[in-house]
Coordinates of C-alpha atoms and ligand atoms in Angstrom, one line a residue:
X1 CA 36.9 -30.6 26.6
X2 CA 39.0 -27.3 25.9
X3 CA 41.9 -27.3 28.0
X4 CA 42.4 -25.0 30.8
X5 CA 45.0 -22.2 30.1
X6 CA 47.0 -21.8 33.6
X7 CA 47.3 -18.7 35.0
X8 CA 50.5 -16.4 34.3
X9 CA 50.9 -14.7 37.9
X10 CA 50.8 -16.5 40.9
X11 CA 48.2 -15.4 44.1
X12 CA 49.8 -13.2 46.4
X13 CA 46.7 -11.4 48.2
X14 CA 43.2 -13.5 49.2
X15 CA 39.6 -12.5 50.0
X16 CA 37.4 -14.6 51.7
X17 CA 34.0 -15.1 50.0
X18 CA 31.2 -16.9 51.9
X19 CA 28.5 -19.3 50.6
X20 CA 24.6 -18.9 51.5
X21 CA 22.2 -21.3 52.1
X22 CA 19.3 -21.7 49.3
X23 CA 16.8 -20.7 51.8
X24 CA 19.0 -17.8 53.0
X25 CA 18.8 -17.0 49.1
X26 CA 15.7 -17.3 48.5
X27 CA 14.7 -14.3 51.5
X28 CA 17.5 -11.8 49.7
X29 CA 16.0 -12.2 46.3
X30 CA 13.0 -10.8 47.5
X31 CA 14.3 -8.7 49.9
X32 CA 16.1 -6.8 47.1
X33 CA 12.8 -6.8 44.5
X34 CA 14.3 -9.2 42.2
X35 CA 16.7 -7.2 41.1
X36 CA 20.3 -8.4 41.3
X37 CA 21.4 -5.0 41.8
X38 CA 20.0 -4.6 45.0
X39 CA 22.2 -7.2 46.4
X40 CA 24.5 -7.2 48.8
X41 CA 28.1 -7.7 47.5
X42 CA 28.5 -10.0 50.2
X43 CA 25.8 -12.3 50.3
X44 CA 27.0 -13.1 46.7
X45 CA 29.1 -16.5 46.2
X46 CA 30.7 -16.3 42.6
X47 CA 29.8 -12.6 41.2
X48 CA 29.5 -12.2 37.8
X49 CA 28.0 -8.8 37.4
X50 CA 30.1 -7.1 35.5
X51 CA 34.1 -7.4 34.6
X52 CA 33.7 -3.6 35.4
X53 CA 36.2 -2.4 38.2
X54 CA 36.0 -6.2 39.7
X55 CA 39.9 -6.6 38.3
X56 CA 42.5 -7.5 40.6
X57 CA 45.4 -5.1 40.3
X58 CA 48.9 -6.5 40.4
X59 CA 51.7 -5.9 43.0
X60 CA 53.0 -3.0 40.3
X61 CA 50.0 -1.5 40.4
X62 CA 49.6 -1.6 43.8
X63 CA 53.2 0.0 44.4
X64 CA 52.4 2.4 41.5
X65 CA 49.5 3.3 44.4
X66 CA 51.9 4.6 46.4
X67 CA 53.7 6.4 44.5
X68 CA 50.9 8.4 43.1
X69 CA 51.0 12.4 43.0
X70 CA 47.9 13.8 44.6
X71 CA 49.3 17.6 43.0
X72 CA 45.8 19.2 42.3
X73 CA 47.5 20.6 39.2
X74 CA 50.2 19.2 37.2
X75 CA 50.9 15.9 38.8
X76 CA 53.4 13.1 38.2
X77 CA 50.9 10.5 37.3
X78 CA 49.1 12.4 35.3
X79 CA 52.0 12.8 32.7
X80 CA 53.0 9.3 33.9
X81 CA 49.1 8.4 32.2
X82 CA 49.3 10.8 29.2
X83 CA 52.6 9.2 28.1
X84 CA 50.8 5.8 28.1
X85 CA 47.7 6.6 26.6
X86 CA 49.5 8.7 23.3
X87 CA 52.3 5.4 23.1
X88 CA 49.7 2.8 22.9
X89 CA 46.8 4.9 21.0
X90 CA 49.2 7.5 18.7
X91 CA 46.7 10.2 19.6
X92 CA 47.4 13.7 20.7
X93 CA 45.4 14.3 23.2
X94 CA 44.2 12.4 26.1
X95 CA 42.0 13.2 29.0
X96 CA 41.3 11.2 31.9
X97 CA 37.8 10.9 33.3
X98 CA 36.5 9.0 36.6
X99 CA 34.9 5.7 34.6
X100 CA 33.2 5.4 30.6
X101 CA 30.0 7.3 30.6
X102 CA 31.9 10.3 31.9
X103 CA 33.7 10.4 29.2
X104 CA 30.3 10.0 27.3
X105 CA 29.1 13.0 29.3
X106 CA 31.6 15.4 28.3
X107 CA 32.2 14.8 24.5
X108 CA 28.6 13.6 23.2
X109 CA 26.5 17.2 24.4
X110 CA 29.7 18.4 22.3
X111 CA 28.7 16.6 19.0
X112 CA 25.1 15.1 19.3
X113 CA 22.1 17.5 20.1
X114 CA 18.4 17.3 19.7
X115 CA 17.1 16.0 16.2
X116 CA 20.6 14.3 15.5
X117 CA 21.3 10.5 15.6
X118 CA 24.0 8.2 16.2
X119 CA 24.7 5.1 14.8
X120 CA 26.8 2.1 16.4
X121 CA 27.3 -1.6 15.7
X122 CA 25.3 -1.7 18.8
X123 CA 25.3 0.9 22.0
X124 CA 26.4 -0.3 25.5
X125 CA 23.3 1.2 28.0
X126 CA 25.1 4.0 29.4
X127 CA 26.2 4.9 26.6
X128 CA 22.6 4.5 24.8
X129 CA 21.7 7.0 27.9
X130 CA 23.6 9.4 27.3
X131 CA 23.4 9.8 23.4
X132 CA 19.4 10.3 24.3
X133 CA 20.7 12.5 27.6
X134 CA 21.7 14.7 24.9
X135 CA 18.8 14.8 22.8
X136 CA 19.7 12.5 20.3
X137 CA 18.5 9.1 19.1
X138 CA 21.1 5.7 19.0
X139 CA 20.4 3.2 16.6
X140 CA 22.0 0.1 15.9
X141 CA 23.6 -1.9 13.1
X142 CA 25.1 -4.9 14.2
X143 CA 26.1 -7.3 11.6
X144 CA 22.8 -10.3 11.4
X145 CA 24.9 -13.1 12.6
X146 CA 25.1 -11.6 16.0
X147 CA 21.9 -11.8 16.5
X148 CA 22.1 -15.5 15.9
X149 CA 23.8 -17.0 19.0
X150 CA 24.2 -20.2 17.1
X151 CA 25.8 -18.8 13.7
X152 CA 29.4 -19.4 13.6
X153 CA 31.5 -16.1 12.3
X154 CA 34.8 -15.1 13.5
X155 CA 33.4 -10.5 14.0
X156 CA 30.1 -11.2 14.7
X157 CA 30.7 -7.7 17.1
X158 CA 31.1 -5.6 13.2
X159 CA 29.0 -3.4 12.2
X160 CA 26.6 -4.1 9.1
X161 CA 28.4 -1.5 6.9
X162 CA 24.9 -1.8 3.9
X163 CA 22.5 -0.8 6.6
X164 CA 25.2 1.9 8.0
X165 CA 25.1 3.7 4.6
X166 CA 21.2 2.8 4.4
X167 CA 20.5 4.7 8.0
X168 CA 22.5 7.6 7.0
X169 CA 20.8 8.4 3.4
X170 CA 17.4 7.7 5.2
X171 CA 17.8 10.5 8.2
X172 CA 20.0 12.5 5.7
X173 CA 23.9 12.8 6.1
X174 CA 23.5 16.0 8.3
X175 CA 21.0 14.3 10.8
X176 CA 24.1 11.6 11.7
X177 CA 26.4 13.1 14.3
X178 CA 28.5 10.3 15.1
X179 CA 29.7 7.2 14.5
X180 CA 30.7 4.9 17.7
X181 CA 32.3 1.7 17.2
X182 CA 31.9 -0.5 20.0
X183 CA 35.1 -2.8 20.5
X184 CA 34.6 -5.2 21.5
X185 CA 30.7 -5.3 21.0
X186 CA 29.7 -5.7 24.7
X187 CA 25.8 -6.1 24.3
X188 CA 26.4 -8.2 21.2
X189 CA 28.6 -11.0 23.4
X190 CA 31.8 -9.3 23.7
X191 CA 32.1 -10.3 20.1
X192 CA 35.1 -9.1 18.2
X193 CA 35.2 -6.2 15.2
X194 CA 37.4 -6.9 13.0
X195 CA 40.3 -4.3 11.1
X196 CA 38.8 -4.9 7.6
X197 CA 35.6 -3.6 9.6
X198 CA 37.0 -0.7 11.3
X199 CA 38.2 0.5 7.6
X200 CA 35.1 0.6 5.7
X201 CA 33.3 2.3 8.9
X202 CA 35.6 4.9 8.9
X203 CA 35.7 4.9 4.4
X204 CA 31.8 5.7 5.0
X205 CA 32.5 8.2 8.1
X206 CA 34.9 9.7 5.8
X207 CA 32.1 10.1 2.5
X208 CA 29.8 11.8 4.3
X209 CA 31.9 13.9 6.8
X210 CA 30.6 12.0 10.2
X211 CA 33.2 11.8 13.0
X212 CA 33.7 8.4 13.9
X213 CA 34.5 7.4 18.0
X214 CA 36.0 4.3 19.1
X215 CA 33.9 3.0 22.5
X216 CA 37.0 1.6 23.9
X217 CA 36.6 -0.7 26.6
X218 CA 37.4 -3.8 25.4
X219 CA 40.4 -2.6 22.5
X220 CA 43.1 -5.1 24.3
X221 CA 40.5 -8.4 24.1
X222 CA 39.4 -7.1 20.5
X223 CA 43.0 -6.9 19.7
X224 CA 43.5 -10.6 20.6
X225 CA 40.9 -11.5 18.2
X226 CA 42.4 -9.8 15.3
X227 CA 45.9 -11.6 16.0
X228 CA 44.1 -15.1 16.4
X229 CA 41.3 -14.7 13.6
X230 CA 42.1 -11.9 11.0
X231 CA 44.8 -13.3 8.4
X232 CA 46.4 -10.0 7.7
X233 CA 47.6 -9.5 11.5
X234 CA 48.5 -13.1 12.5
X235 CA 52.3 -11.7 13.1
X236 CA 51.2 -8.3 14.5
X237 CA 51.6 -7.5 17.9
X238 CA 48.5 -6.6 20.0
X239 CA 50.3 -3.5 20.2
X240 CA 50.7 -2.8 16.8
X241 CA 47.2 -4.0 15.7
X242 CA 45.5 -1.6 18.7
X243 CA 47.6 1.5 16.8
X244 CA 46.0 0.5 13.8
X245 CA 42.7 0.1 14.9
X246 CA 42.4 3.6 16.6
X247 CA 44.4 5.2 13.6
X248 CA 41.1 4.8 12.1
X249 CA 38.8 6.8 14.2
X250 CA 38.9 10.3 14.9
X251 CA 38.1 10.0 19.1
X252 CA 37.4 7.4 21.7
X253 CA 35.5 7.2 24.8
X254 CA 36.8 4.2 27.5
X255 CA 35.5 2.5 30.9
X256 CA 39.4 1.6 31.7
X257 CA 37.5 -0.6 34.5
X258 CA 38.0 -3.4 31.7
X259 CA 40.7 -4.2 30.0
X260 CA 42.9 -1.2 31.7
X261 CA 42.5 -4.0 35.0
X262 CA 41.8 -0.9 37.7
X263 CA 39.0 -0.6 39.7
X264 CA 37.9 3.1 38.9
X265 CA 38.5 5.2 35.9
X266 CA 38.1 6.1 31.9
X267 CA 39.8 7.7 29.4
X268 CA 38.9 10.3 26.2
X269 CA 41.3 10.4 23.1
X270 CA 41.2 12.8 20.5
X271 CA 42.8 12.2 17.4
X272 CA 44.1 16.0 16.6
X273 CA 40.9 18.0 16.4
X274 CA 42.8 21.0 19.1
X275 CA 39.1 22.9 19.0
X276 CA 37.5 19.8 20.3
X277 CA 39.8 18.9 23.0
X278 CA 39.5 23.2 24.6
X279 CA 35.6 22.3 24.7
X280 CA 36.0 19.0 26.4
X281 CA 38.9 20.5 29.0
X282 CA 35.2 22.8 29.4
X283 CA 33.0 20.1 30.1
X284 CA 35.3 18.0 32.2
X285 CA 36.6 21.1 34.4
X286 CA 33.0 21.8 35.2
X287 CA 31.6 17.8 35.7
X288 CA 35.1 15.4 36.6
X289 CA 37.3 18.4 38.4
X290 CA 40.6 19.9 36.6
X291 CA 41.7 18.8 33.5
X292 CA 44.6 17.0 35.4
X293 CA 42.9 14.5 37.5
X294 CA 39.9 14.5 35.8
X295 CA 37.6 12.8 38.9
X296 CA 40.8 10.4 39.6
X297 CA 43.5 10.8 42.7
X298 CA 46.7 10.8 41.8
X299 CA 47.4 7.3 42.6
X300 CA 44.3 6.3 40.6
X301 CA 46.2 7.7 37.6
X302 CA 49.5 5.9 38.7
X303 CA 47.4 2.1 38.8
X304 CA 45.9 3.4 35.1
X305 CA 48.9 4.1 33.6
X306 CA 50.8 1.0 34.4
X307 CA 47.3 -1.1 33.9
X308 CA 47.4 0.3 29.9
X309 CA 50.3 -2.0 29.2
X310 CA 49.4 -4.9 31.4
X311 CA 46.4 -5.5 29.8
X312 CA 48.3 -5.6 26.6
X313 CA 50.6 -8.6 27.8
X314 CA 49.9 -11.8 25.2
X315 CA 50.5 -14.1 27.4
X316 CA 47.8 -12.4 29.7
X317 CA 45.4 -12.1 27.2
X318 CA 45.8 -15.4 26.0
X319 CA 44.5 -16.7 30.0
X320 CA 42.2 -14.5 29.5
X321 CA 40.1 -15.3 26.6
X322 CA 40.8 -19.1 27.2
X323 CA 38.9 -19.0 31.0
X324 CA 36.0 -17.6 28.3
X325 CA 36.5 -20.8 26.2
X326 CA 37.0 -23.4 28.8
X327 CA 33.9 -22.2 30.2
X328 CA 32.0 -21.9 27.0
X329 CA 33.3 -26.1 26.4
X330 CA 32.2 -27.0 29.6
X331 CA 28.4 -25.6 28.3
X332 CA 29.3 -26.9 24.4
X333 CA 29.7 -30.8 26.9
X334 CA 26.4 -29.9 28.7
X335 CA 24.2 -28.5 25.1
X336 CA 23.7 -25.0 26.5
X337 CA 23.0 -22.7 24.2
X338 CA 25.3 -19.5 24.4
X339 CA 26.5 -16.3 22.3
X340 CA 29.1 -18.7 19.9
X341 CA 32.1 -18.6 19.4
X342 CA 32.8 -17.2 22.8
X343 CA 33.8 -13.5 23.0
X344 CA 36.3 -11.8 25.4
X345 CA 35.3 -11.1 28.4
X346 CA 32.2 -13.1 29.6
X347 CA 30.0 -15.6 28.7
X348 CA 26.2 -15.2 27.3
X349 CA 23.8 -17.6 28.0
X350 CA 20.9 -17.7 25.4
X351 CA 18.5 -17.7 27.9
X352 CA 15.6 -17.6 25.5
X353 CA 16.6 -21.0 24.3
X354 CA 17.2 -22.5 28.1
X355 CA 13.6 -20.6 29.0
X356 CA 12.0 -20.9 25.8
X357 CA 8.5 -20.8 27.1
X358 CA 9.0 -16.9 28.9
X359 CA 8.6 -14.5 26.5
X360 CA 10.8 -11.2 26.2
X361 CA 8.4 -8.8 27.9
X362 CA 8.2 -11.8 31.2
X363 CA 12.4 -11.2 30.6
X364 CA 14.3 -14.8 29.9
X365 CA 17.4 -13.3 30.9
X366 CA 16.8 -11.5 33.9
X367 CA 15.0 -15.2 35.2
X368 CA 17.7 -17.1 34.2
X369 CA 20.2 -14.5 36.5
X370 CA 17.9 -14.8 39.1
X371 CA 17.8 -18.6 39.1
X372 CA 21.1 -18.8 39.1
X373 CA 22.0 -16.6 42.3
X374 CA 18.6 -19.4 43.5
X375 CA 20.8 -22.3 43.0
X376 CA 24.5 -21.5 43.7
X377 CA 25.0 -17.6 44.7
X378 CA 26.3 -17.0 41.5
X379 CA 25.7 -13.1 40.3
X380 CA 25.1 -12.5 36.7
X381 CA 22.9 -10.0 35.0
X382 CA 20.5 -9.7 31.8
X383 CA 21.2 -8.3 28.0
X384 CA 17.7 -8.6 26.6
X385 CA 14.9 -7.1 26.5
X386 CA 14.7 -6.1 30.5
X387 CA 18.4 -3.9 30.0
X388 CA 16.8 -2.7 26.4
X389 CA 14.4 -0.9 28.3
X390 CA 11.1 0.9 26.8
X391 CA 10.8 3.1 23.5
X392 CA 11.9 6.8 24.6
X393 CA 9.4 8.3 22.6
X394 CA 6.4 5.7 22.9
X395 CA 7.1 4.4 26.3
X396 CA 6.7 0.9 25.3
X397 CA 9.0 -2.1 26.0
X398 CA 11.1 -2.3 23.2
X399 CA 11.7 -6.7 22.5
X400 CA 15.9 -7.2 21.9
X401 CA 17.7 -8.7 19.1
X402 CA 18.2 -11.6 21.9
X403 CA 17.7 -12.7 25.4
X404 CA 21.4 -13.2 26.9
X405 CA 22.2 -13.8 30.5
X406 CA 25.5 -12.2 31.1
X407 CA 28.0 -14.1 33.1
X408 CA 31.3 -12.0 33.4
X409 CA 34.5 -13.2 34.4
X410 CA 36.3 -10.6 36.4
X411 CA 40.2 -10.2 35.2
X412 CA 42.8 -12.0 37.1
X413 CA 40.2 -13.0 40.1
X414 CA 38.3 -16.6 39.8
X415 CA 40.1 -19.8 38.9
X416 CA 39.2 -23.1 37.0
X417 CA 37.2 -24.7 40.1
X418 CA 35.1 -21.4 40.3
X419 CA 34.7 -21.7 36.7
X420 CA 33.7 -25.4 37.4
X421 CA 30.8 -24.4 39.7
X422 CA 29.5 -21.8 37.2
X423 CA 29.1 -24.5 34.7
X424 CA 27.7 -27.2 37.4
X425 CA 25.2 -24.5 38.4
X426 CA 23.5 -24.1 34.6
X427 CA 23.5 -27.7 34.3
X428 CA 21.3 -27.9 37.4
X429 CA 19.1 -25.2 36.2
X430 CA 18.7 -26.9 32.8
X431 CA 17.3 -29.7 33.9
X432 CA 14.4 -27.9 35.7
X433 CA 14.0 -25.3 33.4
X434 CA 10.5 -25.6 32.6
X435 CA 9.7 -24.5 36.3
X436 CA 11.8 -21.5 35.9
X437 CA 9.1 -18.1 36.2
X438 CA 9.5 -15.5 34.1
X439 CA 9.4 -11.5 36.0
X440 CA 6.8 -8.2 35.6
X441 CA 8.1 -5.2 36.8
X442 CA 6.3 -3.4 39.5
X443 CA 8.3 -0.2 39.1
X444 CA 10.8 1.3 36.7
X445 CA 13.0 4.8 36.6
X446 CA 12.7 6.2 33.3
X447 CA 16.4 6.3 32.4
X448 CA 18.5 3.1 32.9
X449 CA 15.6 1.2 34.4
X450 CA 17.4 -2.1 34.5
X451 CA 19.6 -0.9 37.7
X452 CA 16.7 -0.2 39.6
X453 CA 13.6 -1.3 39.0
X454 CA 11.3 -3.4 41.0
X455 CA 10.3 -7.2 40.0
X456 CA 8.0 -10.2 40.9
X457 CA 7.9 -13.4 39.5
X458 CA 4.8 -14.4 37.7
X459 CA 2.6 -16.8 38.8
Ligands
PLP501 C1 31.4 -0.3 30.7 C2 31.1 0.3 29.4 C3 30.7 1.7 29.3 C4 30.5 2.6 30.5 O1 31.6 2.6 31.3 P1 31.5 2.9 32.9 O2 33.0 2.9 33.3 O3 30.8 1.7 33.4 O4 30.9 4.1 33.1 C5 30.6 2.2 28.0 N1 30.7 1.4 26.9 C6 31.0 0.1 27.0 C7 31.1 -0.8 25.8 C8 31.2 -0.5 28.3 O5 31.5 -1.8 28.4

């Protein structure tokens, strides 16, 4: 059994959470079409959703709260936020945005247009949704291993750099519009991209003249990784190894809801391209509000800025990707299958090898998310083929690399017992699997279905 790594911070706030009866269960699931978006917040036990904005903020942050400058123009904690961001990423310019895919809202119209297509090791949805928003295609090129949750490989989040070169000569070097490097790979597991990745991405960004954007979310987890598993950095500081990653790419987009450990807000870096940076001021004066608060208050900027550096803490870090690994042990003691080694900030269930006899159009993932909300009020959510969505030119469902069920751990919020009932929970479910039904949809949205489409379990 993997030891436990104990919490560095001690509770000073509580929040009651309540547990439902199965029956009670049972009612909500249909009441909110089998879609575990449509819950209530509170009718949930352990939620797993998403590590997105569930952070707990520390009593620093808290203070920095009130001290936050609500100036329309020109406040405090903006500069207080602008000073962090160019410290810990060496770039010249940062903006703030309200959360991730507005930041993928103001730069990607900027760079990606009809006819063009961007390439990732693999695209997070929203950000999928809005490289096709703006006319363009996204196409993936994760490294194989990932899409083998059993392969052991210390990057399996890195980008197949062959088929990178391969996808631009086929659409033609001028067709590519961007690169975005996903760190860490979210869809992929939170699975880790390694440095000696990140430089021959940005060699073949560089050959053919393709700017290449850092998706940012996870850059304090990824940089973890480096320091534990990539030989060259084993003496870095996570500081040290995040400045070298992003020296590598020419922009980044962020969801600061991660690893930044606030509840609302994002982030857009540009290395030095001045003419790029005017046209984004643009875009985010007429979608987030002025370029100094950028769809934040003041006192959101404040908990940001001080957030940067505490997600950088080692000793933080190091809790934080061992709750992953005690959790992933307690599944490695029970044989479930899951996204292996563990990445940073959740774990995946390979629910196509719990549920092996629900095919990816009857959605492994999504049943195994529901069955688990079923059985112990625990929240998760699918990566498979039911988030993948349908073809946007053919309308078809499109089947995924694999069928995960997501279980995030929020940062700095659940403790070893909670992580004890998660694992309890999947042990149940395993051992009636075979009675587990797999979904249909009834209705979908066209864009970002996932959130709010319509299910029923098959017969
Ligand atoms: C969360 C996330 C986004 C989108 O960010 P939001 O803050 O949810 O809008 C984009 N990319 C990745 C990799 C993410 O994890």
């Amino acid at each position: 059994m993997k030891k436990y790594v104990a919490e560095p911070f001690r509770i000073k706030m509580v929040e009651t959470i309540k547990m439902t009866s199965k029956a009670e269960r049972k009612k909500k699931l249909e009441k909110a079409f089998y879609n575990v978006f449509n819950l209530r917040g509170e009718d949930v036990y352990i939620d797993l959703l998403t590590d997105s904005g569930t952070n707990a903020m520390s009593a620093d942050q808290w203070a920095g709260i009130m001290h936050g400058d609500e100036a329309y123009a020109g406040a405090r904690s903006y500069y207080h936020l602008i000073d962090a961001g160019k410290d810990i990423f060496g770039y010249e310019f940062i903006q703030p945005v309200h959360q991730g895919r507005a930041a993928e809202k103001v730069v990607f119209p900027l760079i990606l247009g009809k006819g063009k297509i961007a390439i990732s090791n693999m695209f997070f949805d929203t950000t999928r949704a809005h490289v096709e928003l703006a006319g363009a295609r996204a196409v993936d090129c994760v490294v194989e291993e990932a899409k083998h949750p059993q392969v052991q490989s210390p990057f399996k989040g890195n980008m197949d750099v062959k088929k990178l070169e391969e996808k631009i000569n086929e659409y033609g070097k001028e067709n590519v519009g961007l690169i975005v490097m996903t760190i860490t790979n979210n869809s992929a597991g939170g699975q880790p991209v390694s440095i000696e990745n990140m430089r021959q991405v940005a060699a073949i960004a560089k050959k053919y003249g393709i700017p290449l954007d850092i998706d940012a979310a996870r850059y304090a987890e990824n940089a973890y990784f480096i320091k534990q598993r990539e030989e060259e950095f084993k003496k870095s500081s996570i500081k040290a190894i995040i400045k070298e990653m992003f020296s590598y790419a020419d922009m980044f987009t962020m969801s600061a809801k991660k690893d930044a450990i606030v509840n609302m807000g994002g982030l857009i870096g540009i290395k030095r391209d001045a003419e790029l940076y005017q046209k984004i001021k643009g875009n985010c004066i007429s979608y987030e509000g002025f370029i100094t608060y950028g769809g934040l208050s003041g006192r959101d900027l404040e908990a940001l800025a001080i957030g940067l550096y505490e997600g950088l803490e080692e000793d933080y870090l190091k809790y934080r990707i061992g709750q992953m690994e005690y959790l992933a042990g307690l599944l490695d003691d029970a044989k479930i299958a899951y996204q292996s080694p563990v990445g940073g900030h959740g774990v995946f269930i390979d629910a196509k090898a719990l549920l092996p006899h629900i095919p990816y159009h009857q959605f492994p993932g999504q049943a195994l998310a529901l069955e688990l909300y079923l059985e112990a009020g625990i929240r998760a959510c699918d990566i498979g083929s039911y988030m993948l969505g349908n073809d946007p030119d053919t309308g078809k469902q499109l089947q995924a690399d694999f069928e995960f069920t997501r279980l995030a751990i929020p940062r700095r919020v659940y403790t070893q017992s909670h992580l004890d009932i998660i694992a309890e929970a999947l042990i149940t479910i395993k051992k009636h699997a075979d009675k587990v039904p797999g979904y249909k949809i009834t209705w979908e949205p066209p864009v970002l279905r996932h959130f709010q489409a319509h299910l029923e379990p098959m017969k």
